[in-house]
Amino acid sequence: MSLPKSTLLLLVFLIPFSLFSQKGKMAAADKKYEQYAYIDAIEIYENVAKKGYKSAALFEKLGNAYYFNSEFDKAALWYTELFNLNEEIEQEYYYRYAQSLKSIGNYTKANEMMEAFSQKSSNDQRARLYAADRGYLEKIQENSGRFNIKNAGLNSEQSDYGGAFFGDELVFTTARDTGGPFVRKMKWSNQAFSNLYASKAKVDGSMAAPEKFTNILNSKFNEASAIFTKDQKTMYFTRNNFTDGKKGRSKDKRTLLKLYRATFDEIEWVDVEELDFNSDEFSCAHPALSTNDRELYFASDMPGGFGQSDIYKIKVYTDGTFGKPVNLGPTINTEGKETFPFISDDNELYFASDGHPGLGGLDVFVAKIKEDGTLEEVKNLGQPLNSKDDDFAFLIDSKSRNGFFSSNRPGGVGSDDIYRFTETRKISCEQVIEGYVVDEETGDFLGNSQVVLLDAQFNIVKEMYASELGFYSFHVDCDRKYYIRASKLKHETKELAIDVPKAYGKTSVNIPLDKRLKTYAKGDDVGPKLGIRMIYFDLDRANIRPDAALELEKVLVLLQKNPNLKIDIRSHTDSRQTRKYNQKLSDKRAKATMGWLVKRGISPGRLTAKGYGESQPVNKCVDGIDCTEAEHQQNRRSQFIVTAM
């Protein structure tokens, strides 16, 4: 039976009317989306999707709305719909889809997306990091199992995160109800605006009931992420752009985040001021301080950065003014989010990132800050501290190895919760070199011996005096070569090479020292009696090599402990080059050796230095005779001849 013509006409009109209706709803949702009202936008988008409407724009924005609110499992559902359309997709969605897939444990598919992302975005730092470390999951596993964690016991049903030590209190950020008749909420996440609360640590390690940290600083918008100077008289914190009761807006009508400073007058926090490097056009948030309080670290999306938010540092001068923000560079920052910096007393930078290879969402990473200000390799802290969800706002007491971090992982009380932890071992593999300095003949302990630790280039790393029983101990890095040098009055100095294994543990090394019973007569070469290997020089050079410096230490100790001893330094070359050239070179080498000893406190009056060129070879290698490099090097040497006692 065929349908009446009137019914057919009605269907023809209903189909475009239905499409028009869905497009109208999309336009309304898009407006909410563009205003960052993601919760409202999601509700409309999902209603449209349930009606069977499909488009790349719909699935992109649905995925993004959940992604930006860190609901990665739901983001994964809509990004899957997006990719199922088999349309051309912007490269950023490959990365977001990979991150979202990790949140549901699908690392195989996530890595497939990362491979595609790397091919499409080869210049992206996130792609380069992945391509350089495809075995990142194995490395994360190596770093795992180092934390005992539990809920901090101070969380609410709202968002609780961040933290800073303030005496025996933890000052943190919370969106919990403040007790007023109305709770103002952010359209972005449907969460209440946040304030600063504090909780004291009890004797048993638990946390007391949280209370407002201060009423003075609270505005009707967000206050968050406080940090305090060592004297606890200055606080830096994050707040929405709100100064002197006026809300600031960017050109696109957004109220962004800024950094503020307040001073403690022994009663309350006063003199609240906005930091002068803020702007209405970008956000600055989540401050941290260097170990000496002279540098302020923070996260920002200011122009000229690498990604969505980068970590910067800025000098804080003694008069309270600031230098210029310095981006920490590609070692730390990526095209993703780097945020929530924290500097430990061990001078380590901890930060959260979704751009470095991780387990999903934000992971916590660490990089050691070297003495010159540069940063060592970035390392993922591993499970269980990091998870498939957002993990961030890490802080640690370097002495107790106790601390706090925040996460939106399942099983918490609210959307973000604060967790406490104890770190059971450091992330950097450490070994302990330990042992006893003993008398080689009797085996007796040589108490108070000087023991020096040197690296593979013979640079002094640490030095100490052994205990009364001759015991010494050094904490060192795994999988490296070191030298241990021990000296004791009336004993000969001795050094040993040690190859530290690539594993946690201890390496026991006893150092036996010979008694200094040797006597010296005029004309003696002290080198053989001191067990000195030849002082070798590189071809055509007169500089003191590191291995030569190690041998010269023995001569230095001998001269220090025998103040009447005088020595003639004699330098020799091989037969290559002309006799005139070699004579000049050997003089330079002798004087370089003498200069090394003088620089270390030996009087020039106790030393003479002379070069002998190629005139006194120790082997057959004279002009016209072919010799190996090793044979020639035997002639490039120094002697130490006693001239007076």
XYZ file of C-alpha atoms in Angstrom:
645
model
C 0.000 0.000 0.000
C 1.453 3.358 -0.947
C 1.457 6.388 1.362
C -0.887 9.260 0.576
C 0.679 12.163 -1.292
C -0.043 14.487 1.664
C 1.925 12.232 4.020
C 4.881 12.153 1.659
C 4.876 15.914 1.454
C 4.813 16.148 5.271
C 7.869 13.867 5.541
C 9.711 15.929 2.977
C 9.154 19.037 5.116
C 9.886 17.293 8.456
C 13.337 16.062 7.432
C 14.843 19.501 6.741
C 12.935 20.923 9.704
C 14.575 18.268 11.947
C 18.004 19.090 10.572
C 17.341 22.784 11.040
C 16.280 22.126 14.627
C 19.473 20.199 15.434
C 21.621 22.876 13.802
C 19.851 25.483 15.901
C 20.644 23.537 19.052
C 24.256 23.184 17.887
C 24.497 26.941 17.483
C 23.204 27.427 21.043
C 25.664 24.854 22.355
C 28.508 26.432 20.391
C 27.798 29.748 22.103
C 28.027 28.081 25.517
C 31.215 26.317 24.406
C 32.835 29.547 23.251
C 31.994 31.081 26.645
C 33.766 28.136 28.344
C 30.427 27.041 29.869
C 31.339 23.430 29.154
C 28.805 21.809 31.478
C 25.887 23.571 29.770
C 27.364 22.923 26.322
C 27.738 19.200 27.037
C 24.077 18.833 27.938
C 22.943 20.335 24.627
C 25.550 18.531 22.508
C 24.654 15.143 23.980
C 20.948 15.720 23.349
C 21.758 16.510 19.727
C 23.933 13.379 19.455
C 21.161 11.193 20.881
C 18.921 12.342 18.028
C 21.383 10.742 15.624
C 23.057 13.929 14.459
C 26.702 13.331 13.528
C 29.432 15.755 12.571
C 33.120 16.247 13.210
C 32.400 19.595 14.904
C 29.930 17.975 17.303
C 32.234 15.147 18.338
C 35.289 17.414 18.569
C 33.563 19.829 20.921
C 31.932 17.102 23.011
C 35.302 15.404 23.407
C 37.003 18.706 24.184
C 34.405 19.766 26.759
C 35.042 16.571 28.708
C 38.795 16.668 28.026
C 39.189 20.209 29.357
C 37.299 19.171 32.505
C 39.626 16.144 32.915
C 36.828 13.620 32.369
C 39.030 11.647 30.022
C 36.983 8.439 29.956
C 33.995 10.361 28.554
C 36.261 12.311 26.217
C 37.498 8.969 24.836
C 33.927 7.962 23.895
C 33.352 11.064 21.779
C 36.825 11.126 20.247
C 36.161 7.515 19.181
C 33.012 8.727 17.386
C 35.089 11.464 15.781
C 37.672 9.040 14.411
C 34.953 6.632 13.275
C 33.794 9.305 10.803
C 36.990 8.595 8.805
C 37.323 12.261 7.924
C 40.407 14.458 7.880
C 41.124 15.343 11.517
C 43.426 17.994 12.970
C 46.631 16.507 14.361
C 45.968 17.767 17.916
C 43.054 15.346 18.212
C 45.405 12.401 17.772
C 47.200 13.541 20.902
C 44.033 14.208 22.898
C 42.586 10.860 21.840
C 45.801 9.113 22.930
C 45.675 10.798 26.325
C 42.007 9.898 26.732
C 42.601 6.267 25.757
C 45.232 6.008 28.485
C 42.589 6.974 31.048
C 40.649 3.811 30.202
C 43.796 1.667 30.160
C 43.990 1.183 26.396
C 47.710 1.903 26.022
C 48.017 -0.158 22.842
C 45.536 2.008 20.975
C 46.950 5.128 22.655
C 50.421 4.332 21.324
C 48.971 3.798 17.838
C 47.526 7.302 18.038
C 50.880 8.628 19.262
C 52.638 6.985 16.301
C 50.219 8.727 13.948
C 50.617 11.984 15.860
C 54.428 11.716 15.604
C 54.232 11.277 11.845
C 51.867 14.203 11.403
C 53.586 16.497 13.936
C 57.290 15.683 13.761
C 58.260 19.171 14.984
C 56.007 18.967 18.046
C 58.031 18.462 21.248
C 55.479 15.907 22.485
C 55.997 13.898 19.300
C 59.771 14.120 19.618
C 59.660 12.986 23.252
C 57.519 9.988 22.315
C 59.655 9.062 19.290
C 62.816 9.256 21.414
C 61.338 7.100 24.167
C 58.849 4.571 22.826
C 59.697 2.397 25.822
C 58.435 5.074 28.223
C 56.044 2.667 29.963
C 58.962 0.414 30.948
C 60.853 3.421 32.350
C 57.786 4.505 34.294
C 57.548 0.981 35.680
C 61.183 1.192 36.841
C 60.315 4.385 38.750
C 57.153 2.906 40.273
C 56.533 1.448 43.711
C 58.359 4.208 45.586
C 55.405 5.833 47.367
C 53.008 4.775 50.083
C 49.894 6.904 49.585
C 46.544 7.427 51.293
C 43.756 9.989 51.354
C 44.850 13.001 53.410
C 41.624 12.974 55.437
C 40.734 16.624 54.831
C 38.803 16.419 51.563
C 35.270 17.585 50.807
C 32.733 16.563 48.150
C 33.994 19.485 46.076
C 37.439 20.079 44.594
C 40.379 20.110 47.049
C 43.882 20.424 45.693
C 47.325 21.921 46.005
C 49.142 22.747 49.164
C 52.027 24.517 50.832
C 53.719 24.033 54.182
C 53.143 26.889 56.622
C 54.704 25.854 59.927
C 52.779 22.760 61.066
C 49.884 23.569 58.736
C 49.039 22.531 55.203
C 47.490 25.456 53.321
C 45.423 24.201 50.396
C 42.764 25.196 47.862
C 39.145 24.104 48.204
C 35.811 24.720 46.485
C 33.806 23.483 49.487
C 30.679 25.366 50.561
C 31.675 28.372 52.630
C 28.406 28.310 54.591
C 26.657 31.219 52.859
C 23.060 31.043 51.585
C 24.219 30.848 47.961
C 27.122 29.083 46.329
C 28.473 30.821 43.229
C 29.707 28.340 40.632
C 31.977 28.489 37.609
C 30.320 27.721 34.283
C 33.442 25.876 33.157
C 33.169 23.003 35.667
C 30.025 23.695 37.731
C 32.323 23.901 40.784
C 32.116 26.592 43.444
C 34.812 29.273 43.426
C 37.767 28.320 45.602
C 39.284 29.698 48.802
C 42.374 28.945 50.871
C 41.917 26.630 53.845
C 44.431 25.208 56.335
C 44.725 21.994 58.319
C 47.200 21.282 61.121
C 49.172 18.068 61.306
C 48.476 16.098 64.492
C 51.057 14.184 66.522
C 49.774 10.874 65.148
C 50.256 12.124 61.592
C 46.573 12.703 60.833
C 45.199 16.088 59.784
C 42.908 18.300 61.875
C 39.584 19.589 60.572
C 40.275 22.269 57.930
C 39.484 25.902 58.627
C 39.647 29.053 56.533
C 43.238 30.201 56.326
C 42.308 33.880 56.275
C 39.257 36.005 55.602
C 41.243 39.018 54.434
C 42.334 37.519 51.123
C 39.055 35.897 50.088
C 37.236 37.548 47.195
C 34.078 36.452 45.397
C 36.235 34.698 42.806
C 39.032 32.097 43.019
C 41.929 32.193 45.471
C 44.303 29.275 45.114
C 47.828 27.859 45.213
C 49.617 29.746 47.986
C 53.371 29.554 48.642
C 55.356 31.110 51.507
C 58.877 32.431 51.929
C 61.147 30.665 54.408
C 60.546 33.338 57.084
C 56.761 32.930 56.558
C 56.299 36.683 56.223
C 55.492 36.814 52.516
C 52.877 34.840 50.607
C 52.373 34.519 46.864
C 49.043 33.189 45.642
C 46.759 32.845 42.619
C 43.528 34.816 42.189
C 41.199 35.675 39.349
C 41.869 39.104 37.862
C 40.256 41.018 40.746
C 42.000 44.049 42.238
C 40.584 46.764 44.510
C 37.101 45.289 44.174
C 37.146 45.470 40.370
C 37.061 42.508 38.010
C 39.463 42.752 35.077
C 38.690 41.250 31.669
C 40.711 40.369 28.607
C 39.824 41.635 25.137
C 37.678 38.540 24.602
C 35.780 39.241 27.859
C 37.464 36.567 30.001
C 38.536 37.014 33.621
C 41.914 35.266 33.760
C 44.286 34.345 36.588
C 46.965 36.528 38.135
C 49.624 36.251 40.821
C 49.401 38.325 43.992
C 51.604 38.952 47.021
C 50.671 39.623 50.636
C 52.709 40.371 53.781
C 52.129 38.985 57.278
C 52.084 41.627 60.055
C 52.099 39.039 62.902
C 48.284 39.207 63.022
C 46.908 39.073 59.500
C 47.882 39.127 55.826
C 48.011 42.711 54.574
C 49.274 44.837 51.685
C 47.821 42.584 48.976
C 49.285 43.595 45.624
C 49.157 42.312 42.090
C 52.584 41.377 40.696
C 53.686 43.755 37.973
C 54.393 41.161 35.263
C 50.741 40.014 35.124
C 48.503 40.938 32.207
C 44.778 41.069 31.497
C 45.512 39.089 28.300
C 47.085 35.931 29.758
C 47.087 33.940 32.972
C 49.833 33.509 35.575
C 49.186 30.954 38.315
C 50.511 28.364 40.787
C 53.608 30.055 42.252
C 56.633 28.259 43.701
C 59.840 29.573 45.262
C 63.476 28.563 44.848
C 65.383 27.267 47.863
C 66.691 30.765 48.651
C 63.396 32.587 47.845
C 65.198 34.626 45.191
C 63.398 33.099 42.199
C 59.658 32.737 41.698
C 58.441 29.900 39.475
C 54.928 29.892 37.997
C 52.747 28.584 35.156
C 51.545 30.874 32.378
C 50.083 30.899 28.878
C 51.786 34.213 28.037
C 52.716 34.761 24.369
C 55.980 33.261 23.163
C 55.677 29.992 25.067
C 55.717 26.436 23.804
C 52.203 25.263 24.574
C 48.918 25.628 26.430
C 50.762 26.586 29.625
C 54.484 26.708 30.336
C 56.582 27.008 33.469
C 58.561 30.217 33.907
C 60.887 31.663 36.521
C 61.591 35.262 37.443
C 64.158 36.868 39.740
C 62.893 38.399 42.992
C 65.197 41.224 44.055
C 65.813 42.184 47.683
C 63.726 45.344 47.281
C 60.726 43.245 46.221
C 60.880 44.103 42.521
C 61.101 41.514 39.763
C 63.235 40.766 36.754
C 61.824 39.460 33.481
C 60.044 36.088 33.118
C 62.274 33.349 31.702
C 60.738 30.299 30.032
C 62.303 27.065 31.314
C 62.654 25.872 27.738
C 61.964 22.593 25.885
C 63.577 20.396 28.531
C 60.496 21.121 30.649
C 57.863 22.722 28.428
C 55.926 21.154 25.554
C 52.976 22.068 23.360
C 50.743 20.634 26.107
C 50.234 21.771 29.696
C 53.081 22.170 32.165
C 51.856 23.512 35.492
C 52.012 23.362 39.314
C 55.792 23.750 39.826
C 57.364 22.993 43.209
C 61.023 23.328 44.236
C 62.217 20.936 46.951
C 64.980 21.673 49.454
C 67.101 19.254 47.396
C 66.799 21.732 44.504
C 64.548 19.512 42.440
C 61.812 20.885 40.188
C 58.602 18.886 40.441
C 55.818 19.765 38.006
C 52.684 18.364 36.371
C 52.506 17.795 32.622
C 50.338 16.149 29.986
C 52.994 16.713 27.319
C 55.752 14.387 28.557
C 55.185 10.626 28.131
C 52.945 9.516 30.973
C 50.134 7.308 32.173
C 47.265 9.631 31.190
C 46.008 13.087 32.102
C 48.513 15.122 34.093
C 51.432 13.178 35.559
C 53.984 14.459 38.066
C 57.582 14.714 36.834
C 60.881 15.774 38.385
C 64.104 17.298 37.061
C 67.163 18.128 39.149
C 68.276 21.768 38.990
C 72.049 21.879 38.527
C 74.326 24.510 40.066
C 74.441 26.488 36.813
C 70.641 26.617 36.705
C 70.219 24.107 33.894
C 67.990 21.084 34.319
C 68.803 17.397 34.222
C 66.711 14.698 32.552
C 62.959 14.814 33.255
C 61.651 11.696 35.006
C 58.112 10.423 35.554
C 57.502 9.655 39.261
C 55.722 6.412 38.389
C 52.835 4.582 40.022
C 51.054 4.678 42.416
C 51.567 8.438 42.701
C 50.789 8.855 39.009
C 47.683 7.245 37.570
C 45.503 7.195 34.443
C 43.869 10.420 35.648
C 45.116 13.904 36.602
C 47.886 13.905 39.236
C 49.408 17.243 40.166
C 50.351 19.774 42.897
C 53.179 17.701 44.407
C 55.106 18.913 47.454
C 57.554 17.071 49.681
C 59.503 17.620 52.892
C 63.015 16.653 51.810
C 64.071 15.486 55.280
C 61.143 13.255 56.236
C 60.281 12.323 52.607
C 56.624 12.926 53.484
C 54.378 15.108 51.376
C 51.108 15.690 49.550
C 49.772 15.627 46.008
C 46.388 16.029 44.335
C 44.446 13.748 41.999
C 40.999 13.228 40.488
C 41.470 9.433 40.449
C 38.480 7.191 41.277
C 37.837 6.386 44.930
C 38.198 9.916 46.250
C 35.713 12.082 48.103
C 35.331 14.923 45.588
C 36.301 15.814 42.047
C 39.916 16.558 43.088
C 41.297 15.181 46.344
C 44.483 15.702 48.311
C 46.531 12.609 49.126
C 49.450 12.232 51.499
C 52.478 10.059 50.846
C 55.777 8.766 52.131
C 58.539 8.277 49.576
C 60.330 5.005 50.364
C 63.260 5.529 47.994
C 64.439 8.338 45.733
C 63.885 8.220 42.020
C 67.576 8.516 41.178
C 69.361 5.215 41.608
C 71.749 5.550 44.543
C 74.546 3.381 45.820
C 76.578 3.672 48.982
C 80.339 3.203 48.767
C 81.560 2.342 52.233
C 84.382 0.589 53.977
C 87.356 0.982 56.301
C 90.781 2.534 55.951
C 93.217 0.007 57.411
C 96.931 -0.599 57.839
C 97.956 -2.941 55.041
C 100.416 -4.884 57.184
C 98.500 -5.231 60.466
C 94.895 -4.734 59.358
C 94.399 -2.169 62.151
C 91.776 0.521 61.567
C 93.273 3.902 60.664
C 90.927 6.336 62.379
C 90.515 9.926 61.186
C 92.080 9.192 57.799
C 91.221 11.653 55.076
C 89.053 10.059 52.376
C 88.279 11.808 49.085
C 85.712 10.784 46.457
C 86.561 11.708 42.840
C 84.529 11.270 39.664
C 85.728 9.599 36.456
C 87.434 12.856 35.391
C 89.248 13.080 38.754
C 87.181 16.005 39.978
C 86.616 16.031 43.737
C 82.989 15.139 44.466
C 83.066 14.839 48.263
C 85.630 14.518 51.036
C 85.477 13.499 54.666
C 87.484 12.142 57.590
C 86.924 8.534 58.520
C 85.567 7.708 61.970
C 87.801 6.693 64.868
C 87.434 3.132 63.629
C 88.454 4.148 60.099
C 84.933 3.874 58.621
C 83.913 6.029 55.660
C 80.747 6.232 53.556
C 79.664 8.106 50.416
C 76.274 8.220 48.677
C 76.857 8.055 44.921
C 74.926 7.576 41.681
C 74.515 4.121 40.216
C 76.272 2.926 37.070
C 79.221 5.311 37.285
C 82.965 5.143 37.808
C 84.557 6.783 40.845
C 87.950 6.941 42.545
C 88.501 6.786 46.294
C 91.692 8.325 47.678
C 92.753 7.829 51.310
C 95.666 9.404 53.198
C 96.969 9.237 56.747
C 99.996 10.679 58.539
C 102.918 8.228 58.443
C 101.180 6.225 55.704
C 101.335 6.452 51.941
C 98.417 7.947 50.011
C 96.454 5.411 48.007
C 93.579 5.568 45.518
C 91.320 2.879 44.118
C 89.037 2.820 41.070
C 85.459 1.699 41.731
C 82.812 0.785 39.155
C 79.432 1.256 40.813
C 76.775 -1.214 39.588
C 73.430 -0.207 38.067
C 71.301 -1.123 41.069
C 70.380 0.145 44.504
C 72.625 -1.180 47.260
C 76.058 -0.928 48.822
C 79.563 -1.365 47.454
C 82.068 -2.250 50.159
C 85.670 -1.199 49.587
C 88.388 -1.334 52.256
C 91.446 0.823 51.596
C 94.761 -0.595 52.904
C 97.591 1.927 53.357
C 101.323 1.191 53.486
C 103.369 2.653 56.324
C 105.650 5.430 55.190
C 108.919 3.674 56.137
C 110.689 4.620 52.948
C 113.755 6.848 53.156
C 114.989 9.169 50.475
C 118.553 10.055 49.532
C 119.881 12.802 47.341
C 119.563 11.757 43.699
C 116.625 9.381 44.302
C 113.653 9.436 41.955
C 110.718 9.459 44.381
C 108.283 8.261 41.714
C 108.896 4.501 42.020
C 108.925 4.659 45.842
C 105.573 6.476 45.859
C 104.098 3.987 43.403
C 103.627 6.761 40.875
C 102.665 5.707 37.431
C 104.390 7.781 34.778
C 103.219 11.411 34.495
C 102.175 11.299 30.869
C 101.467 14.194 28.550
C 99.463 14.295 25.344
C 101.402 14.705 22.116
C 102.478 18.332 21.488
C 100.864 19.501 24.723
C 102.092 20.656 28.118
C 98.801 20.681 30.042
C 98.344 18.523 33.146
C 95.969 15.677 32.271
C 93.449 14.470 34.911
C 95.260 11.155 35.298
C 98.547 13.044 35.717
C 96.971 15.236 38.418
C 95.993 12.112 40.316
C 99.661 11.010 40.379
C 100.931 14.488 41.234
C 98.757 14.410 44.363
C 101.194 11.831 45.754
C 104.139 14.165 45.179
C 102.143 16.998 46.744
C 101.419 14.989 49.907
C 105.099 13.941 50.142
C 106.270 17.563 49.963
C 103.620 18.695 52.457
C 104.676 16.107 55.012
C 108.442 16.550 54.448
C 109.003 20.323 54.630
C 112.792 20.058 54.106
C 112.535 17.950 50.963
C 113.493 19.599 47.667
C 112.841 18.137 44.232
C 114.095 18.670 40.699
C 111.319 18.066 38.135
C 112.665 16.606 34.908
C 110.490 16.399 31.802
C 111.129 14.252 28.731
C 109.598 14.025 25.250
C 109.516 11.402 22.525
C 111.705 11.683 19.418
C 109.046 12.996 17.070
C 109.439 16.640 15.986
C 112.828 18.375 15.947
C 115.260 18.358 18.844
C 114.814 22.127 19.252
C 111.035 21.795 19.364
C 111.212 18.914 21.840
C 113.597 20.781 24.118
C 111.209 23.735 24.253
C 108.183 21.481 24.806
C 109.838 19.556 27.642
C 110.720 22.833 29.387
C 107.062 23.842 29.188
C 105.992 20.482 30.638
C 108.445 20.704 33.516
C 107.334 24.232 34.338
C 103.648 23.189 34.060
C 104.289 20.423 36.596
C 106.101 22.822 38.903
C 103.329 25.386 38.508
C 100.710 22.777 39.464
C 102.545 22.100 42.757
C 103.185 25.796 43.497
C 99.522 26.577 42.923
C 98.732 24.062 45.666
C 100.969 25.687 48.255
C 104.479 24.327 47.684
C 107.173 27.027 47.881
C 108.921 27.658 44.534
C 112.231 27.610 46.439
C 111.823 23.863 47.025
C 111.409 23.082 43.356
C 113.469 23.247 40.193
C 112.259 22.283 36.747
C 114.145 21.428 33.578
C 113.329 19.887 30.227
C 115.563 17.251 28.633
C 113.789 16.987 25.297
C 114.348 13.668 23.534
C 117.912 13.211 24.900
C 117.113 10.492 27.492
C 114.736 7.931 25.952
C 113.756 4.868 28.009
C 113.452 2.645 24.948
C 114.676 2.278 21.355
C 112.484 5.084 19.995
C 115.010 7.587 18.621
C 115.070 9.374 15.281
C 114.675 7.007 12.341
C 113.149 4.137 14.347
C 109.470 3.196 13.861
C 107.607 2.862 17.163
C 104.041 2.446 18.332
C 102.104 5.256 19.988
C 102.363 3.434 23.301
C 106.149 3.198 22.976
C 106.440 6.896 22.163
C 104.263 7.777 25.153
C 106.690 6.003 27.498
C 109.199 8.733 26.658
C 106.746 11.571 27.322
C 107.271 11.491 31.103
C 108.357 13.358 34.214
C 110.829 12.449 36.972
C 111.081 13.810 40.520
C 114.687 13.763 41.727
C 115.566 14.526 45.360
C 118.051 17.417 45.559
C 117.994 18.036 49.328
C 116.472 16.480 52.497
